[in-house]
Amino acid sequence: MEDSRQTKTQGRFTLILGLVTLVAAFGSSFQYGYNVSVVNSPSEIMQRFYNQTYYERNSVYMSDTVVTLLWSVTVSMFPLGGLIGSLMVAPMVNKCGRKGTLLINNIFSIVPAILMGCSKEARSFEIIIFARIVVGICAGLSSNVVPMYLGELAPRNLRGAIGVVPQLFITVGILVAQIFGLRSILATEKGWPILLGLTGIPAALQLMLLPFFPESPRYTLIQKGDEEGARNALKKLRNSDNIEAEIEEIRMEDEMEKAAGKVSVLKLFTTKSLRWQLISIIILMAGQQLSGVNAIYYYADEIYRGAGVTENDVQYVTVGTGAVNVVMTFSAVFIVELLGRKMLILIGFSICCLACIVLTAALSLQNSVAGMPYVSITCVISYVVGHALGPSPIPSLIITEIFLQSSRPSAFMVGGTVHWLSNFTVGLIFPFIQEGLGAYSFIIFAVICLLTAIYTFFIVPETKAKTFMEINQIFAKINKVPEIQPEKQELQDFKPSVAL
């Protein structure tokens, strides 16, 4: 057990820990947010480029339907790439390490950044579509590996705050793309290739800076068997020689998992002692995307116009919404260790649920009751606040905390796959739902928010300030496996083998 002196020493926020968090989050998570948002502003200009390029080749313009289809493909290639990237997580982090995977992943950003930046000169829209898949792979890997890496670097009392930082940088990336995408800056005929190509800058910086920081001590000791390397990494991260209690905890986890080897995705689905952890991440990651966050952004511009915001000013209101998202996620960094993960998820989904219900009523009544458009705007902002507090940042943090080292890569692979599939599904079907149900489409999202909150309330335990071992023991009770040595039950359900 750690005494208070040890806990205080080990729980310090050190310069090295702060810098590696910034480098990993800016170099990887920022790009994810940037590329989610970057194609929205110059969409009309880019579609004209698609049509003009086609005309130069064939002396005939494409129909509006074909242009729209090509643009839909361009947008949807990003989540498709994200799905591919998620499927690469487990093999890459096990083979190359967490830091190594992030370094290799920069290739999937720098190459498409160059391609997109040169696409106009090359007179090729196919290059853009291909580059969107590749940069999606980058996002799929980084959205899973950064939370895993930082979660394994952080001391337990700072794990929540540091675990929210990747989501903070995703929101910063979205906001920066919205600002650069203003028509007065880069959303112009000459500027859009630069706008798309800027995503390579954070990757280049990470490629230069990340090699100077340590690999995950847990990966180094448990999977590489290098205790001296893990010891040196911890001393550097904690800026202290007093790291024995932490080394002992990692060593205990190592002893437990030696018989198991790596837990493949198949074993993850068939191991009794991991059952509720797996169900929890599937529900939380699906709830995060199916709760309507992308649909709210999709619908927001129409809501702003309905409230009388002029066409030119809509872009500035959108930037304002992005700024609210950043501020609320920033606040989550500080309150996650105060209120806990479970409470933030419950508060967040509850706000989103209420916002969707009121938004439905406001949209239904906006033509008959004065002031309703302003109620709609309030609902959009309230939804963004709620989602930024819990549903956006917390699920990835939860995956890091509720799985041990051997099963964590496969868990992130499953969580990431659910995330990107749900993202892709909402993008694909929401326009049809909106056309069929109109304002009432948000009732579906309200129900999903409510169901996710109910599940969290009854099943997901609070993980604040607990070691990975203590969290494992809590789930041993939930899974109804022997409590004395819950880790052995995780091993009993399968014979030692190499992960798929």
Coordinates of C-alpha atoms in Angstrom, one line a residue:
M1 CA 0.0 0.0 0.0
E2 CA 1.2 3.6 -0.7
D3 CA 1.6 5.9 2.2
S4 CA 0.5 9.5 1.9
R5 CA 4.0 10.7 1.1
Q6 CA 4.4 8.3 -1.8
T7 CA 0.9 9.1 -3.2
K8 CA 1.7 12.8 -3.0
T9 CA 5.0 12.4 -4.8
Q10 CA 3.7 10.1 -7.5
G11 CA 0.6 12.2 -8.1
R12 CA 2.5 15.3 -9.0
F13 CA 1.9 17.0 -12.4
T14 CA 5.4 17.2 -13.8
L15 CA 6.8 19.2 -16.7
I16 CA 7.7 16.0 -18.7
L17 CA 4.1 14.6 -18.2
G18 CA 2.6 18.0 -19.3
L19 CA 4.8 18.2 -22.3
V20 CA 4.2 14.6 -23.5
T21 CA 0.5 15.2 -23.1
L22 CA 0.6 18.3 -25.2
V23 CA 2.8 16.7 -27.9
A24 CA 0.7 13.6 -28.2
A25 CA -2.7 15.5 -28.0
F26 CA -1.7 18.3 -30.4
G27 CA 0.2 16.0 -32.8
S28 CA -2.6 13.4 -33.1
S29 CA -6.0 14.4 -31.5
F30 CA -5.9 17.9 -32.9
Q31 CA -5.7 16.5 -36.4
Y32 CA -8.8 14.3 -35.8
G33 CA -10.9 17.4 -34.9
Y34 CA -9.4 19.5 -37.7
N35 CA -10.2 16.9 -40.4
V36 CA -13.7 16.3 -39.0
S37 CA -14.5 20.0 -39.7
V38 CA -12.2 21.2 -42.4
V39 CA -14.2 20.2 -45.5
N40 CA -17.4 21.9 -44.3
S41 CA -16.6 25.5 -45.1
P42 CA -15.1 25.2 -48.6
S43 CA -17.6 22.5 -49.7
E44 CA -19.2 24.6 -52.4
I45 CA -15.9 25.8 -53.8
M46 CA -14.5 22.3 -53.8
Q47 CA -17.6 20.9 -55.5
R48 CA -17.1 23.5 -58.3
F49 CA -13.5 22.3 -58.6
Y50 CA -14.7 18.7 -58.9
N51 CA -17.1 19.8 -61.8
Q52 CA -14.6 22.0 -63.5
T53 CA -11.9 19.3 -63.4
Y54 CA -14.4 16.8 -64.9
Y55 CA -15.2 19.3 -67.6
E56 CA -11.6 19.9 -68.5
R57 CA -11.2 16.1 -69.1
N58 CA -14.5 15.3 -70.8
S59 CA -15.8 18.7 -72.2
V60 CA -19.0 18.1 -70.3
Y61 CA -20.1 19.0 -66.8
M62 CA -21.4 16.5 -64.3
S63 CA -25.0 16.6 -63.2
D64 CA -25.8 18.0 -59.7
T65 CA -26.6 14.5 -58.5
V66 CA -23.2 13.1 -59.5
V67 CA -21.4 16.1 -57.9
T68 CA -23.4 15.6 -54.7
L69 CA -22.6 11.9 -54.7
L70 CA -18.9 12.5 -55.2
W71 CA -19.0 15.1 -52.3
S72 CA -20.8 12.6 -50.1
V73 CA -18.1 10.0 -50.9
T74 CA -15.4 12.6 -50.0
V75 CA -17.0 13.3 -46.6
S76 CA -17.8 9.7 -45.8
M77 CA -14.3 8.4 -46.7
F78 CA -13.0 10.0 -43.4
P79 CA -15.1 7.8 -41.0
L80 CA -14.4 4.8 -43.3
G81 CA -10.7 5.4 -42.9
G82 CA -11.3 5.8 -39.1
L83 CA -12.9 2.4 -39.1
I84 CA -9.9 0.9 -40.9
G85 CA -7.5 2.7 -38.4
S86 CA -9.4 1.3 -35.4
L87 CA -9.0 -2.2 -36.7
M88 CA -5.2 -1.6 -36.9
V89 CA -5.0 -0.5 -33.2
A90 CA -4.4 -3.8 -31.4
P91 CA -1.7 -5.3 -33.7
M92 CA 0.2 -2.0 -33.9
V93 CA 0.3 -1.1 -30.2
N94 CA 1.3 -4.6 -29.3
K95 CA 4.0 -4.8 -31.9
C96 CA 5.3 -1.2 -32.0
G97 CA 4.2 0.2 -28.6
R98 CA 2.0 3.1 -27.9
K99 CA 4.6 5.8 -28.7
G100 CA 5.9 3.9 -31.7
T101 CA 2.4 3.6 -33.1
L102 CA 1.8 7.4 -32.8
L103 CA 5.1 8.0 -34.6
I104 CA 4.3 5.7 -37.5
N105 CA 0.8 7.1 -37.6
N106 CA 2.2 10.5 -38.6
I107 CA 2.8 9.0 -42.1
F108 CA -1.0 8.7 -42.4
S109 CA -1.2 12.5 -41.9
I110 CA 1.8 14.0 -43.7
V111 CA 1.3 12.0 -46.9
P112 CA -2.4 13.0 -47.4
A113 CA -1.7 16.6 -46.3
I114 CA 0.8 16.9 -49.2
L115 CA -1.6 15.1 -51.6
M116 CA -4.6 17.4 -50.6
G117 CA -2.4 20.5 -50.8
C118 CA -1.3 19.6 -54.3
S119 CA -4.7 18.3 -55.6
K120 CA -5.7 21.6 -57.2
E121 CA -2.4 21.9 -59.1
A122 CA -2.7 18.2 -60.1
R123 CA -6.3 18.9 -61.3
S124 CA -7.5 15.7 -59.5
F125 CA -10.4 15.3 -57.1
E126 CA -9.6 11.6 -56.9
I127 CA -6.5 12.5 -54.9
I128 CA -8.7 14.3 -52.3
I129 CA -11.0 11.3 -51.9
F130 CA -8.0 8.9 -51.5
A131 CA -6.3 11.3 -49.0
R132 CA -9.5 11.5 -46.9
I133 CA -9.4 7.7 -46.4
V134 CA -5.7 7.9 -45.4
V135 CA -6.2 10.8 -43.0
G136 CA -9.2 8.9 -41.6
I137 CA -6.9 6.0 -40.8
C138 CA -4.7 8.5 -38.9
A139 CA -7.7 9.6 -36.9
G140 CA -8.9 6.0 -36.3
L141 CA -5.5 5.1 -34.8
S142 CA -4.9 8.4 -32.9
S143 CA -8.4 8.5 -31.3
N144 CA -7.7 5.1 -29.7
V145 CA -3.9 5.2 -29.1
V146 CA -3.6 8.7 -27.6
P147 CA -6.0 8.0 -24.7
M148 CA -4.3 4.6 -24.1
Y149 CA -0.8 6.1 -24.1
L150 CA -1.6 9.0 -21.9
G151 CA -3.8 6.9 -19.5
E152 CA -0.8 4.6 -19.0
L153 CA 1.6 7.5 -18.4
A154 CA -0.5 9.4 -15.9
P155 CA -0.6 8.7 -12.1
R156 CA -4.0 7.5 -11.0
N157 CA -5.0 10.8 -9.3
L158 CA -4.4 12.7 -12.6
R159 CA -5.6 10.0 -15.0
G160 CA -9.0 11.5 -15.5
A161 CA -7.8 15.1 -16.2
I162 CA -5.1 13.9 -18.6
G163 CA -7.5 11.4 -20.2
V164 CA -9.8 14.3 -21.1
V165 CA -7.0 16.3 -22.8
P166 CA -7.2 14.3 -26.1
Q167 CA -10.9 15.3 -26.5
L168 CA -10.0 18.9 -25.6
F169 CA -7.6 19.0 -28.5
I170 CA -10.2 17.4 -30.8
T171 CA -12.5 20.3 -30.0
V172 CA -9.6 22.8 -30.5
G173 CA -8.9 21.2 -33.9
I174 CA -12.6 21.6 -34.9
L175 CA -12.5 25.3 -33.8
V176 CA -9.2 26.0 -35.6
A177 CA -10.7 24.5 -38.8
Q178 CA -13.8 26.6 -38.4
I179 CA -11.7 29.8 -38.0
F180 CA -9.4 29.1 -40.9
G181 CA -12.4 28.0 -42.9
L182 CA -14.0 31.5 -42.7
R183 CA -14.6 33.0 -46.1
S184 CA -12.3 35.9 -45.2
I185 CA -9.4 33.6 -44.4
L186 CA -8.9 30.3 -46.3
A187 CA -12.3 29.2 -47.6
T188 CA -11.5 30.7 -51.0
E189 CA -10.7 29.6 -54.5
K190 CA -7.0 29.9 -53.8
G191 CA -7.0 29.1 -50.1
W192 CA -8.8 25.7 -49.8
P193 CA -5.8 23.5 -50.8
I194 CA -3.8 25.2 -48.0
L195 CA -6.7 24.7 -45.6
L196 CA -6.7 21.0 -46.3
G197 CA -2.9 20.7 -46.3
L198 CA -2.4 22.3 -42.9
T199 CA -3.2 19.0 -41.1
G200 CA 0.4 17.9 -41.8
I201 CA 2.0 20.5 -39.6
P202 CA 1.0 19.0 -36.2
A203 CA 2.1 15.6 -37.5
A204 CA 5.5 16.9 -38.5
L205 CA 6.0 18.5 -35.1
Q206 CA 5.0 15.3 -33.3
L207 CA 7.4 13.3 -35.5
M208 CA 10.2 15.7 -34.4
L209 CA 9.4 16.0 -30.7
L210 CA 7.7 12.7 -29.5
P211 CA 11.0 10.6 -29.8
F212 CA 12.4 12.5 -26.8
F213 CA 9.6 11.3 -24.5
P214 CA 9.3 7.9 -22.8
E215 CA 7.3 4.9 -24.0
S216 CA 4.5 3.7 -21.7
P217 CA 6.1 2.2 -18.6
R218 CA 3.3 -0.5 -18.4
Y219 CA 4.0 -1.5 -22.0
T220 CA 7.7 -1.5 -21.4
L221 CA 7.5 -3.8 -18.3
I222 CA 4.5 -6.0 -19.0
Q223 CA 4.9 -6.5 -22.8
K224 CA 8.6 -5.9 -23.4
G225 CA 9.7 -7.4 -20.0
D226 CA 12.1 -4.5 -19.5
E227 CA 11.8 -3.5 -15.8
E228 CA 14.8 -1.2 -15.9
G229 CA 13.4 0.7 -18.9
A230 CA 10.0 1.0 -17.1
R231 CA 11.7 2.2 -14.0
N232 CA 13.7 4.9 -15.9
A233 CA 10.5 6.0 -17.8
L234 CA 8.6 6.4 -14.5
K235 CA 11.4 8.3 -12.8
K236 CA 11.5 10.7 -15.8
L237 CA 7.7 11.1 -15.8
R238 CA 7.4 11.6 -12.0
N239 CA 10.6 13.6 -11.7
S240 CA 11.3 11.4 -8.6
D241 CA 13.1 8.2 -7.6
N242 CA 10.2 7.3 -5.4
I243 CA 8.4 5.1 -7.8
E244 CA 8.5 1.7 -6.1
A245 CA 4.8 1.5 -5.2
E246 CA 3.9 2.1 -8.9
I247 CA 6.4 -0.4 -10.1
E248 CA 5.0 -3.0 -7.7
E249 CA 1.5 -2.4 -9.0
I250 CA 2.6 -2.9 -12.6
R251 CA 4.6 -6.0 -11.6
M252 CA 1.5 -7.5 -9.9
E253 CA -0.5 -6.9 -13.1
D254 CA 2.4 -8.5 -15.1
E255 CA 2.3 -11.6 -12.9
M256 CA -1.4 -11.9 -13.3
E257 CA -1.3 -11.7 -17.1
K258 CA 1.7 -13.8 -17.9
A259 CA -0.4 -16.9 -18.3
A260 CA -2.8 -15.1 -20.7
G261 CA -0.5 -13.6 -23.2
K262 CA -2.4 -11.0 -25.3
V263 CA -6.2 -11.0 -25.2
S264 CA -7.5 -11.1 -28.8
V265 CA -10.8 -9.5 -29.8
L266 CA -12.3 -13.0 -29.9
K267 CA -11.2 -13.8 -26.4
L268 CA -12.6 -10.4 -25.3
F269 CA -16.0 -11.5 -26.4
T270 CA -15.8 -15.0 -24.8
T271 CA -14.2 -14.2 -21.4
K272 CA -16.7 -14.1 -18.6
S273 CA -14.8 -11.8 -16.4
L274 CA -14.6 -9.2 -19.1
R275 CA -18.3 -9.4 -20.1
W276 CA -19.7 -6.2 -18.5
Q277 CA -16.6 -4.2 -19.3
L278 CA -17.1 -5.1 -23.0
I279 CA -20.8 -4.3 -22.9
S280 CA -20.1 -1.0 -21.2
I281 CA -17.7 0.2 -23.8
I282 CA -19.9 -0.8 -26.6
I283 CA -22.9 1.0 -25.1
L284 CA -20.9 4.1 -24.1
M285 CA -19.1 4.4 -27.5
A286 CA -22.4 3.8 -29.4
G287 CA -24.2 6.2 -27.2
Q288 CA -21.6 8.9 -27.7
Q289 CA -22.1 8.9 -31.5
L290 CA -25.8 7.8 -31.8
S291 CA -26.9 10.5 -29.3
G292 CA -27.0 12.9 -32.2
V293 CA -23.9 15.1 -31.8
N294 CA -23.1 15.1 -35.5
A295 CA -26.8 15.6 -36.4
I296 CA -27.0 18.6 -34.1
Y297 CA -24.0 20.2 -35.9
Y298 CA -25.6 19.2 -39.2
Y299 CA -28.9 20.9 -38.3
A300 CA -27.4 23.9 -36.5
D301 CA -26.9 26.1 -39.5
E302 CA -30.6 25.7 -40.5
I303 CA -31.6 26.5 -36.9
Y304 CA -29.5 29.7 -36.9
R305 CA -31.0 30.8 -40.2
G306 CA -34.5 30.2 -38.8
A307 CA -33.7 32.5 -36.0
G308 CA -32.9 35.3 -38.5
V309 CA -29.1 35.0 -38.7
T310 CA -27.9 36.1 -42.1
E311 CA -26.2 33.6 -44.5
N312 CA -22.9 35.4 -44.1
D313 CA -23.1 35.5 -40.3
V314 CA -23.9 31.8 -39.8
Q315 CA -20.2 31.0 -40.2
Y316 CA -19.4 33.2 -37.2
V317 CA -22.2 31.7 -35.0
T318 CA -20.8 28.3 -35.9
V319 CA -17.3 29.4 -34.7
G320 CA -19.0 30.6 -31.5
T321 CA -20.5 27.2 -31.0
G322 CA -17.1 25.6 -31.5
A323 CA -15.6 27.9 -28.9
V324 CA -18.3 26.9 -26.4
N325 CA -17.3 23.2 -27.1
V326 CA -13.7 24.0 -26.3
V327 CA -14.5 25.9 -23.1
M328 CA -16.7 23.2 -21.7
T329 CA -14.3 20.4 -22.6
F330 CA -11.5 22.5 -21.0
S331 CA -13.7 22.7 -17.8
A332 CA -14.1 18.9 -17.9
V333 CA -10.3 18.5 -17.5
F334 CA -10.6 20.1 -14.1
I335 CA -13.9 18.7 -12.8
V336 CA -13.4 15.1 -13.9
E337 CA -11.4 14.3 -10.8
L338 CA -13.7 16.3 -8.6
L339 CA -17.1 14.9 -9.7
G340 CA -15.9 11.6 -11.2
R341 CA -16.4 9.9 -14.6
K342 CA -19.8 8.4 -13.9
M343 CA -21.3 11.7 -12.7
L344 CA -20.1 13.6 -15.8
I345 CA -21.5 11.0 -18.1
L346 CA -24.9 11.1 -16.3
I347 CA -25.0 15.0 -16.3
G348 CA -23.9 15.1 -19.9
F349 CA -26.4 12.7 -21.3
S350 CA -29.2 14.1 -19.2
I351 CA -28.5 17.6 -20.5
C352 CA -28.4 16.3 -24.1
C353 CA -31.7 14.3 -23.6
L354 CA -33.5 17.4 -22.3
A355 CA -32.0 19.6 -25.0
C356 CA -33.3 17.2 -27.7
I357 CA -36.8 17.1 -26.2
V358 CA -37.1 20.9 -26.0
L359 CA -35.5 21.3 -29.4
T360 CA -38.2 19.0 -30.9
A361 CA -40.9 21.1 -29.3
A362 CA -39.3 24.4 -30.4
L363 CA -38.8 23.3 -34.0
S364 CA -42.4 22.1 -34.2
L365 CA -43.8 25.4 -32.8
Q366 CA -41.3 27.9 -34.4
N367 CA -43.8 29.0 -37.1
S368 CA -46.7 29.5 -34.7
V369 CA -45.1 30.7 -31.5
A370 CA -42.9 33.8 -31.3
G371 CA -39.4 33.4 -29.9
M372 CA -39.2 29.7 -30.6
P373 CA -36.1 30.0 -33.0
Y374 CA -34.2 31.5 -30.0
V375 CA -35.2 28.6 -27.9
S376 CA -33.8 26.3 -30.6
I377 CA -30.5 28.1 -30.5
T378 CA -30.4 27.8 -26.7
C379 CA -31.1 24.0 -27.1
V380 CA -28.2 23.6 -29.6
I381 CA -25.7 25.4 -27.3
S382 CA -27.1 23.4 -24.2
Y383 CA -26.6 20.2 -26.1
V384 CA -23.0 21.1 -27.1
V385 CA -22.3 22.0 -23.4
G386 CA -23.8 18.6 -22.2
H387 CA -21.9 16.5 -24.7
A388 CA -18.6 18.3 -24.1
L389 CA -18.9 17.6 -20.3
G390 CA -19.3 13.9 -20.5
P391 CA -20.3 11.9 -23.6
S392 CA -17.5 13.3 -25.7
P393 CA -14.4 13.0 -23.4
I394 CA -15.2 10.2 -20.9
P395 CA -15.8 6.9 -22.8
S396 CA -12.2 6.7 -24.1
L397 CA -11.0 7.4 -20.6
I398 CA -13.3 4.6 -19.2
I399 CA -11.8 2.1 -21.7
T400 CA -8.3 2.8 -20.4
E401 CA -9.4 2.4 -16.8
I402 CA -11.6 -0.7 -16.9
F403 CA -9.3 -3.1 -18.8
L404 CA -6.0 -4.5 -17.8
Q405 CA -2.9 -4.3 -20.0
S406 CA -3.4 -7.6 -21.9
S407 CA -7.0 -6.8 -22.9
R408 CA -6.7 -3.0 -23.3
P409 CA -5.5 -2.9 -27.0
S410 CA -8.4 -5.2 -28.1
A411 CA -10.9 -3.2 -26.0
F412 CA -9.8 0.0 -27.8
M413 CA -10.1 -1.8 -31.1
V414 CA -13.7 -2.8 -30.3
G415 CA -14.5 0.7 -28.9
G416 CA -13.0 2.4 -31.8
T417 CA -14.8 0.2 -34.3
V418 CA -18.2 0.9 -32.6
H419 CA -17.3 4.6 -32.6
W420 CA -16.6 4.9 -36.3
L421 CA -19.4 2.6 -37.4
S422 CA -21.9 4.6 -35.4
N423 CA -20.4 7.9 -36.8
F424 CA -20.7 6.5 -40.3
T425 CA -24.2 5.3 -39.7
V426 CA -25.5 8.6 -38.4
G427 CA -23.9 10.5 -41.3
L428 CA -25.5 8.1 -43.7
I429 CA -29.0 7.8 -42.4
F430 CA -29.7 11.1 -40.6
P431 CA -30.6 13.0 -43.8
F432 CA -33.3 10.3 -44.5
I433 CA -34.5 10.4 -40.9
Q434 CA -34.7 14.2 -41.1
E435 CA -36.6 14.1 -44.3
G436 CA -39.1 11.5 -42.9
L437 CA -39.6 12.8 -39.4
G438 CA -38.5 16.5 -39.6
A439 CA -38.3 18.0 -36.1
Y440 CA -39.3 14.8 -34.4
S441 CA -36.0 13.1 -35.5
F442 CA -34.4 14.5 -32.3
I443 CA -36.8 12.4 -30.2
I444 CA -34.8 9.3 -31.3
F445 CA -31.6 10.9 -30.0
A446 CA -33.3 11.9 -26.8
V447 CA -34.3 8.2 -26.2
I448 CA -30.7 7.1 -26.9
C449 CA -29.3 9.6 -24.4
L450 CA -31.8 8.5 -21.8
L451 CA -31.1 4.8 -22.3
T452 CA -27.3 5.4 -22.1
A453 CA -27.7 7.4 -18.9
I454 CA -29.8 4.7 -17.3
Y455 CA -27.3 2.0 -18.2
T456 CA -24.5 4.1 -16.8
F457 CA -26.4 4.7 -13.6
F458 CA -27.0 1.1 -12.9
I459 CA -23.9 -0.7 -14.3
V460 CA -20.9 1.5 -14.8
P461 CA -18.9 1.9 -11.5
E462 CA -17.0 5.1 -10.5
T463 CA -13.3 4.7 -11.4
K464 CA -12.0 8.0 -10.0
A465 CA -8.6 7.7 -8.1
K466 CA -8.6 3.9 -8.3
T467 CA -5.8 1.7 -9.5
F468 CA -6.4 -0.6 -12.5
M469 CA -6.3 -3.5 -10.1
E470 CA -9.0 -2.0 -7.8
I471 CA -11.2 -1.4 -10.8
N472 CA -10.6 -5.0 -12.0
Q473 CA -11.9 -6.2 -8.6
I474 CA -15.0 -4.1 -8.8
F475 CA -15.9 -5.7 -12.1
A476 CA -15.2 -9.1 -10.7
K477 CA -18.2 -8.6 -8.5
I478 CA -20.3 -7.3 -11.3
N479 CA -19.3 -10.2 -13.5
K480 CA -19.9 -12.6 -10.6
V481 CA -16.5 -14.2 -10.8
P482 CA -14.4 -15.1 -7.7
E483 CA -13.4 -12.0 -5.9
I484 CA -10.3 -13.3 -4.1
Q485 CA -8.2 -13.4 -7.3
P486 CA -10.4 -11.9 -10.0
E487 CA -7.5 -11.8 -12.4
K488 CA -7.2 -15.6 -12.4
Q489 CA -10.8 -15.9 -13.6
E490 CA -9.9 -13.7 -16.6
L491 CA -7.3 -16.4 -17.4
Q492 CA -9.4 -19.4 -16.7
D493 CA -11.7 -18.9 -19.6
F494 CA -9.0 -19.5 -22.2
K495 CA -5.7 -21.3 -22.6
P496 CA -2.5 -19.3 -23.3
S497 CA -2.2 -18.3 -26.9
V498 CA -1.1 -15.5 -29.1
A499 CA -3.6 -12.8 -29.9
L500 CA -5.3 -12.8 -33.3

